[in-house]
PDB file of C-alpha atoms in Angstrom:
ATOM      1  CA  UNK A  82     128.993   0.315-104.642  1.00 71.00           C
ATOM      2  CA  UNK A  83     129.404   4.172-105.139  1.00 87.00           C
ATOM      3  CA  UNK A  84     128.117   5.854-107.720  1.00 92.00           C
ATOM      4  CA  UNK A  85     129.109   9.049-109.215  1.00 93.00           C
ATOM      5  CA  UNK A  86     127.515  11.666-111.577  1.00 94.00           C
ATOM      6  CA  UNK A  87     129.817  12.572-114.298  1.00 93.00           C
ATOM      7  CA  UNK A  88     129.461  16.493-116.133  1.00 92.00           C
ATOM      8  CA  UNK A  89     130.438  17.564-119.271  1.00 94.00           C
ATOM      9  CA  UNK A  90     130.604  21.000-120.456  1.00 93.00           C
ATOM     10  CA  UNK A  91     131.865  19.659-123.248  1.00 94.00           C
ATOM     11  CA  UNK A  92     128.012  17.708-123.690  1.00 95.00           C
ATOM     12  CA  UNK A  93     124.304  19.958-123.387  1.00 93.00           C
ATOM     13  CA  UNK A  94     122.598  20.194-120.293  1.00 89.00           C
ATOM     14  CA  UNK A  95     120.219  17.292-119.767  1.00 89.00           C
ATOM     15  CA  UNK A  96     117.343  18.254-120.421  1.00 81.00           C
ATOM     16  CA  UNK A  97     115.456  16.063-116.920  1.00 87.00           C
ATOM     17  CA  UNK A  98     115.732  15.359-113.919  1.00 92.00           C
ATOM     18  CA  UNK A  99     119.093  13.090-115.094  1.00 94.00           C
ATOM     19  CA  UNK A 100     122.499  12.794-114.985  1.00 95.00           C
ATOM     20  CA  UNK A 101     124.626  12.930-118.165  1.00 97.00           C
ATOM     21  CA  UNK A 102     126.510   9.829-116.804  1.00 97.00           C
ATOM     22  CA  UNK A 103     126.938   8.162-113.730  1.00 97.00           C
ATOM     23  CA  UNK A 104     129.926   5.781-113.173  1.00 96.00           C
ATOM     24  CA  UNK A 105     129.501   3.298-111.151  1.00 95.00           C
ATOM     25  CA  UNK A 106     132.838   1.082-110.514  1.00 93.00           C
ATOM     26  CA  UNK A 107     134.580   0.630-114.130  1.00 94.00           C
ATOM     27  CA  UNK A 108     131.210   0.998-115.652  1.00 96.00           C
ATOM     28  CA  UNK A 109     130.387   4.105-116.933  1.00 97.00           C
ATOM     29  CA  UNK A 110     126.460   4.501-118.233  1.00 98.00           C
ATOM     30  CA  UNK A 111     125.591   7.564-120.943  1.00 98.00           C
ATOM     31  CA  UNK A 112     122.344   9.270-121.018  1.00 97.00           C
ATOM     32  CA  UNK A 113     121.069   9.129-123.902  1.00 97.00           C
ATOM     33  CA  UNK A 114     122.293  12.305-126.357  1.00 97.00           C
ATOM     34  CA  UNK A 115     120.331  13.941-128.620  1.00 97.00           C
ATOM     35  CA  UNK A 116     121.654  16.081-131.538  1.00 97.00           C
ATOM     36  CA  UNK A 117     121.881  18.994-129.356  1.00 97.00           C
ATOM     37  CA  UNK A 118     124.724  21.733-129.759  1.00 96.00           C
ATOM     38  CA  UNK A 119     126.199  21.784-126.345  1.00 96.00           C
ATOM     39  CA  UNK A 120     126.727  25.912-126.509  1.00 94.00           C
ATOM     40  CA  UNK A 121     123.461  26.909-127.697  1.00 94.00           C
ATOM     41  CA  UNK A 122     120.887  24.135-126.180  1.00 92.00           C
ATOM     42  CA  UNK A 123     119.840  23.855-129.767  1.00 95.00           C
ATOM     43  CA  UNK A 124     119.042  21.230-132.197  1.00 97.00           C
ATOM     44  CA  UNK A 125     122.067  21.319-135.074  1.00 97.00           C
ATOM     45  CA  UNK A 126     120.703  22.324-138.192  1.00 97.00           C
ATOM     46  CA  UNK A 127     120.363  19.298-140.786  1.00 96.00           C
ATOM     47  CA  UNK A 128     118.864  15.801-140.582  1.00 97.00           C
ATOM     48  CA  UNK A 129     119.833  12.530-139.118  1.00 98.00           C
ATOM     49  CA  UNK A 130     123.040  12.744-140.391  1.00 98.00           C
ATOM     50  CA  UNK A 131     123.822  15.915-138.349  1.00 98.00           C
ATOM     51  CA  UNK A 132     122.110  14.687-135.290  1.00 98.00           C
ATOM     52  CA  UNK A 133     123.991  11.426-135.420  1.00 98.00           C
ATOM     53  CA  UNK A 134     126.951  13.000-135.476  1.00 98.00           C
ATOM     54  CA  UNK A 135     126.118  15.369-132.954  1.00 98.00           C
ATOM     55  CA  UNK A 136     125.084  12.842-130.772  1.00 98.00           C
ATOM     56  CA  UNK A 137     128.396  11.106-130.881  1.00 98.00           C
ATOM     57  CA  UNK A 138     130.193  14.125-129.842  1.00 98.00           C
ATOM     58  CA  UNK A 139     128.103  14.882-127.056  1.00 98.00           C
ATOM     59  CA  UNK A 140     128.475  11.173-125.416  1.00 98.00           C
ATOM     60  CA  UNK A 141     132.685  11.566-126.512  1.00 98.00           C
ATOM     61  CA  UNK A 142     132.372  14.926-124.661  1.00 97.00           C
ATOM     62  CA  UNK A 143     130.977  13.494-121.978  1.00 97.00           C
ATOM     63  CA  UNK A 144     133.725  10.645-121.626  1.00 97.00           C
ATOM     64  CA  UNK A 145     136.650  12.866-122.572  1.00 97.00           C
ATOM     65  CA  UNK A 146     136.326  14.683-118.540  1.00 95.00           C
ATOM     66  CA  UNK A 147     137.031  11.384-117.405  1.00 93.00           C
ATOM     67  CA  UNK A 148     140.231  11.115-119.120  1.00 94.00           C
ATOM     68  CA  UNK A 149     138.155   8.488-122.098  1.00 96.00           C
ATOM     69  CA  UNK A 150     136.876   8.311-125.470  1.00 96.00           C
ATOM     70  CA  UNK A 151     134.436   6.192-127.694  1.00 97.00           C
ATOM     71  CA  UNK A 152     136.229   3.280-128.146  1.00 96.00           C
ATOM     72  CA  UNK A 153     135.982   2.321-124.351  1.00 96.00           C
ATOM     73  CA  UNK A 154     132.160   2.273-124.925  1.00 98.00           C
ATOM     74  CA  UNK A 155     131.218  -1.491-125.336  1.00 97.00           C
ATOM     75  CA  UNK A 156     127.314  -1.429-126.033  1.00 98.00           C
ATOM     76  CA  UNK A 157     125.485   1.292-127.910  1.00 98.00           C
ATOM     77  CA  UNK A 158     121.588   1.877-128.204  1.00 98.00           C
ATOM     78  CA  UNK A 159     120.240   3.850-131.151  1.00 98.00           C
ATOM     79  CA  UNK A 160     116.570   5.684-131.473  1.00 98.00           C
ATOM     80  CA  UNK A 161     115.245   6.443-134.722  1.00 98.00           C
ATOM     81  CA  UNK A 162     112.323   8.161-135.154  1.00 98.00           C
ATOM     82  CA  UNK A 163     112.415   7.376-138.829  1.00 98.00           C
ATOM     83  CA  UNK A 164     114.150   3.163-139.655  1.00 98.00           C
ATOM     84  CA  UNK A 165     114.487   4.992-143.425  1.00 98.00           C
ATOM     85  CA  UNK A 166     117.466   6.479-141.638  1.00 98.00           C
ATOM     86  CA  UNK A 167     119.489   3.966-140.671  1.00 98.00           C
ATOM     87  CA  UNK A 168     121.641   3.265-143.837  1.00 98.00           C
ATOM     88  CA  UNK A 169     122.420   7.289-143.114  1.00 98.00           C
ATOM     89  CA  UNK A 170     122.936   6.830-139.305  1.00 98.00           C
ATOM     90  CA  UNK A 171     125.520   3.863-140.267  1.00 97.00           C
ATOM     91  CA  UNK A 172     127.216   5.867-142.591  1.00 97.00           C
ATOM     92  CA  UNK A 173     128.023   8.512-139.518  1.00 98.00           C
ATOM     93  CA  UNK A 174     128.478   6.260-136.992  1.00 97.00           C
ATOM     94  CA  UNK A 175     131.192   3.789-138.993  1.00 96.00           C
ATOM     95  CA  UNK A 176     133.048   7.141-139.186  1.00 97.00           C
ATOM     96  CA  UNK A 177     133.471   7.347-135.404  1.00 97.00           C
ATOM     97  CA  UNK A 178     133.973   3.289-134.627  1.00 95.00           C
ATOM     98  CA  UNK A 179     136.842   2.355-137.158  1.00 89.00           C
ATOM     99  CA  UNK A 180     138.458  -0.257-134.882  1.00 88.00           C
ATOM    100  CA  UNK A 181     136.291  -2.098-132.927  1.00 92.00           C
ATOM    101  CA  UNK A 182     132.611  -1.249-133.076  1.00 96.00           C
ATOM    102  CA  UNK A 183     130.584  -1.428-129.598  1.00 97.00           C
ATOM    103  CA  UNK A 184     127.616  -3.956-129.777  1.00 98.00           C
ATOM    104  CA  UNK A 185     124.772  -2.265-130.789  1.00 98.00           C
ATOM    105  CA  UNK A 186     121.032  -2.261-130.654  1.00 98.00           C
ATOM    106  CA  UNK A 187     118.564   0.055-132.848  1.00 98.00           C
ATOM    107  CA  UNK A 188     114.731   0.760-132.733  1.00 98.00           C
ATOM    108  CA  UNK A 189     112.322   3.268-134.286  1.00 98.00           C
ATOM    109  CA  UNK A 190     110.363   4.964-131.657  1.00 98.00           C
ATOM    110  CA  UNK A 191     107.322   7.319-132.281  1.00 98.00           C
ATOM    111  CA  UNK A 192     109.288  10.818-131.298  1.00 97.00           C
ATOM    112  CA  UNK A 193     112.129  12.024-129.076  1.00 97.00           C
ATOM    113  CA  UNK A 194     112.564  15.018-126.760  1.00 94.00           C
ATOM    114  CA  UNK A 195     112.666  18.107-128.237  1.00 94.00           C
ATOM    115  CA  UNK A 196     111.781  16.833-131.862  1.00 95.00           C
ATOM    116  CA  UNK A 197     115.446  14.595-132.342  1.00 97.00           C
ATOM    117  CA  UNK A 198     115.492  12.012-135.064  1.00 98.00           C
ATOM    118  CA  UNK A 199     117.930  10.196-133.275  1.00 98.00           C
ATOM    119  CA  UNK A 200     119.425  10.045-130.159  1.00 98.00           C
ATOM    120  CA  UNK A 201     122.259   7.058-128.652  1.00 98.00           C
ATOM    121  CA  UNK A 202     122.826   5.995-124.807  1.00 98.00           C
ATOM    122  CA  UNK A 203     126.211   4.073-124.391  1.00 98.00           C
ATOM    123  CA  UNK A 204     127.512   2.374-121.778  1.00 98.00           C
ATOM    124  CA  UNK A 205     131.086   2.485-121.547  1.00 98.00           C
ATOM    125  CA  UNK A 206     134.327   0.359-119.680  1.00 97.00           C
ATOM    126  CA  UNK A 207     137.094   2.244-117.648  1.00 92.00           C
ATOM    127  CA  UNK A 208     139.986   1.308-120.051  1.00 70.00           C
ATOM    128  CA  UNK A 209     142.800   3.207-118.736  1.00 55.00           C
TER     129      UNK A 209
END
């Protein structure tokens, strides 16, 4: 099977030795995205709830070059640093998954790059 790396400008650099998607058939699997502002390199200012949201736009930026958007991503992993923030983290992420919500896994891990509180991998479903 071929396997293609997929670039966003629209998403930050990685910030490894990794590729911000790679879509392999109709499958398409997400890094995972940090709260990173995708001009600056920088951490958006806030908490979780800025991150999260950040987060999601990087991984829709990163679908939208390939003509997608969230709602063809079918499974969703969440990192917290922090499980005190996951009523906040639903709160955001309920915003961007009205219809059908991806299934979804979340753990609390001891730190992410770059000092995140949260950062989501996706894997996602050519739809059109």
């Amino acid at each position: 099977m071929d396997k293609n790396a997929v670039i966003s400008p629209k998403a930050p650099r990685p910030v490894g030795p990794y590729s911000q998607a790679i879509e392999a058939g109709e499958l398409i699997f997400l890094s995972g995205q940090l709260g990173l502002d995708p001009k600056t390199g920088q951490m958006v200012p806030g908490g979780v709830k800025e991150q999260a949201a950040q987060a999601l736009e990087n991984l829709g930026g990163v679908l939208q070059v390939m003509g997608l958007d969230l709602s063809a991503v079918v499974k969703m992993t969440v990192f917290l640093t922090d499980m005190k923030h996951f009523p906040e983290l639903n709160q955001v992420y309920a915003g961007y998954f009205k219809e059908v919500p991806p299934a979804r896994s979340c753990v609390a891990v001891k730190e992410l790059p770059l000092g995140g509180l949260v950062e989501m991998e996706a894997l996602a479903v050519k739809t059109r």
